[in-house]
Amino acid sequence: MTPISKSLLITVCSILIMGLAGCEENQQNDPQQSAQSGLLIQNATIVDGTGAEPYQGDIRVVGERIVNIGDALEPLEGDQLIDAKGLVVAPGFIDMHAHVSNIHEYPQAENFLRQGVTTIANSLHSHDLPWPLDEYTANLEMAPNVAYFAGFNWTRKTVMGLDNRPPTDAELEQMKTLVRQAMEQGAFGLSSGIEYVPAAYASNEEVAELAKVAAQWGGIYVTHMRDEGPKLLESIRDNAEIGRQAKLPVHINHIKSTGVSNHGKSRDALALIDEIHASGVDMTVDIYPYAAFMTYSDLLFPAWSLAGGAEDFRSRIKDPVQRQNIATEMKSIFPQQAGKDFDSIQFEGLPHIEGYAGRTLADYLRDRQQPQTLDAAIDALIDLQYQGRFAAIYHSMAEADIERFLLSPHTMISSDGDLAVSREKHYHPRTYGAFPRVLSTYVRARGVLSLEQAIYKMTGQSAQRLGLQDRGVIQAGNYADLVIFDEQSITDHATFLEPHQYSTGVKHLLINGQLAIQDGRLTTALPGQTLKHQQKH
Ligand SMILES: [Zn+2]
Ligand SMILES: [Zn+2]
């Protein structure tokens, strides 16, 4: 870096420190760099990630950065040319929540790249944090950029196991130390999955104590809420309380209103979030565009029945009185989490019984000549849990709620997807299709969002939320994370029954200036960076 650009960098950083959470390395339009050969994208329809209307132009990339945007830029000798005529060029999509703690096993992350995703927020719900984070990420090579979070569930499990009780003072201090260490190692904040054991046993105050540590480092609090169905509004209020106590922004992952009894609740949820904003807590959400979600069977059971782990659950089930109590509570939980009938629970697979990948609880009852009644269904679920919990798709949301959430100015896009490492696994189709599905279904087919609105929710708004100063918007000086796609044909193909279908329509994908997809073909490039949260000074 030349002395001139270095001094520019310092100026840019000092301004940013005064303003927001911090700064990443930044560069202005440097005439020396503009003169180097690089990559020139011509005749593009630019949707710049700010929500502004599309415009025509050319984009020059040199090294990792965008150096110039203009009308009919002249190619320099040695420039690689990309003709983007008829195509949209947008900032690479930022996935606000996905599970990629195992990216070392599948560094190309093709199912994300094919969606146009260049940056993934690996916020943790039930998953573990690779630890120590800095050692884990030191030699990590991968195609997309990844942002890490301190994990509340992992932290509590590490210190307290699966105990259903408040922490002692010493345990709380140990947990705070782990969060502090994660923040020191570049985490973007604290993330939690309060619906899951052992976080389900934590009070708002306990969560807020750890969120305060993230707040000291300028981080945010990201959460999978305690409840996304009957207690949706209470759960949102809990998060307002945590934001208020810990004085930090709150971001709710995969907002939804689950369970046939809760359809339509998006109206109240959004009104409540507006109210929370007005009261001074900065709260945002993200969503994946499917009327079904996927998680473990645990959420069909009362939390107390799972305390202590699988062995404790088994001994409770052997006690007829306790089994009866569990079954009684499950009867009221079921319509709050599942859909109208027993087809609404579709197994990812059953750990101890072959042949159930993609099949449903209704199929299971039929195969065993059981009636399609709630009593029989709950008996079957208890037996299955006894054999080892299973993962399933819960077809239990309403399209009207999804559209309403999508339209809110507080909402960004996430996939909640996994790295598609195995064709044996029955993934939720969001793993392959979330971002193209927003563009094909909600922009192109239904016109719920304009293209620039949708792109903003996938890029500029998300970058701002994470505190990424130089990604998410197409402007000179920013990292060249760019997706070049055909807005008329970009489409998701994965379905619940045939999930292993890549999305199509992304023609080229640049990550930190390198082509990760070229002419529709995956390259071997691994240009992704571990993003480090820029701490408050
Ligand atoms: Zn979650
Ligand atoms: Zn998740």
mmCIF file of N, CA and C and ligand atoms in Angstrom, residues 97-99 123 125 127 196 224 254 416-417 430, ligand 2:
data_model
loop_
_atom_site.group_PDB
_atom_site.id
_atom_site.type_symbol
_atom_site.label_atom_id
_atom_site.label_comp_id
_atom_site.label_asym_id
_atom_site.label_seq_id
_atom_site.Cartn_x
_atom_site.Cartn_y
_atom_site.Cartn_z
ATOM 1 N N HIS A 97 -28.058 -15.587 8.415
ATOM 2 C CA HIS A 97 -27.954 -16.728 9.334
ATOM 3 C C HIS A 97 -27.879 -18.042 8.566
ATOM 4 N N ALA A 98 -26.773 -18.729 8.737
ATOM 5 C CA ALA A 98 -26.650 -20.083 8.186
ATOM 6 C C ALA A 98 -25.687 -20.857 9.072
ATOM 7 N N HIS A 99 -25.694 -22.172 8.888
ATOM 8 C CA HIS A 99 -24.888 -23.040 9.754
ATOM 9 C C HIS A 99 -23.652 -23.486 8.987
ATOM 10 N N SER A 123 -24.220 -17.212 12.678
ATOM 11 C CA SER A 123 -24.740 -17.012 14.040
ATOM 12 C C SER A 123 -25.200 -18.370 14.566
ATOM 13 N N HIS A 125 -27.221 -21.058 16.923
ATOM 14 C CA HIS A 125 -28.414 -21.324 17.733
ATOM 15 C C HIS A 125 -28.088 -22.545 18.591
ATOM 16 N N HIS A 127 -25.964 -24.862 17.490
ATOM 17 C CA HIS A 127 -24.665 -25.390 17.059
ATOM 18 C C HIS A 127 -23.516 -24.925 17.959
ATOM 19 N N TYR A 196 -33.840 -23.806 22.409
ATOM 20 C CA TYR A 196 -33.167 -25.092 22.599
ATOM 21 C C TYR A 196 -32.546 -25.221 23.993
ATOM 22 N N HIS A 224 -32.286 -16.853 17.978
ATOM 23 C CA HIS A 224 -33.420 -17.713 17.625
ATOM 24 C C HIS A 224 -34.263 -17.693 18.905
ATOM 25 N N HIS A 254 -34.624 -15.645 11.458
ATOM 26 C CA HIS A 254 -35.751 -16.398 10.889
ATOM 27 C C HIS A 254 -37.088 -16.146 11.614
ATOM 28 N N ASP A 416 -30.837 -19.698 6.695
ATOM 29 C CA ASP A 416 -30.904 -20.708 7.752
ATOM 30 C C ASP A 416 -30.457 -22.055 7.185
ATOM 31 N N GLY A 417 -29.615 -22.002 6.154
ATOM 32 C CA GLY A 417 -29.224 -23.220 5.452
ATOM 33 C C GLY A 417 -27.997 -23.886 6.050
ATOM 34 N N ARG A 430 -34.313 -24.493 1.614
ATOM 35 C CA ARG A 430 -33.689 -23.171 1.810
ATOM 36 C C ARG A 430 -32.169 -23.261 1.701
HETATM 37 ZN ZN ZN B 2 -30.481 -21.950 12.106
#
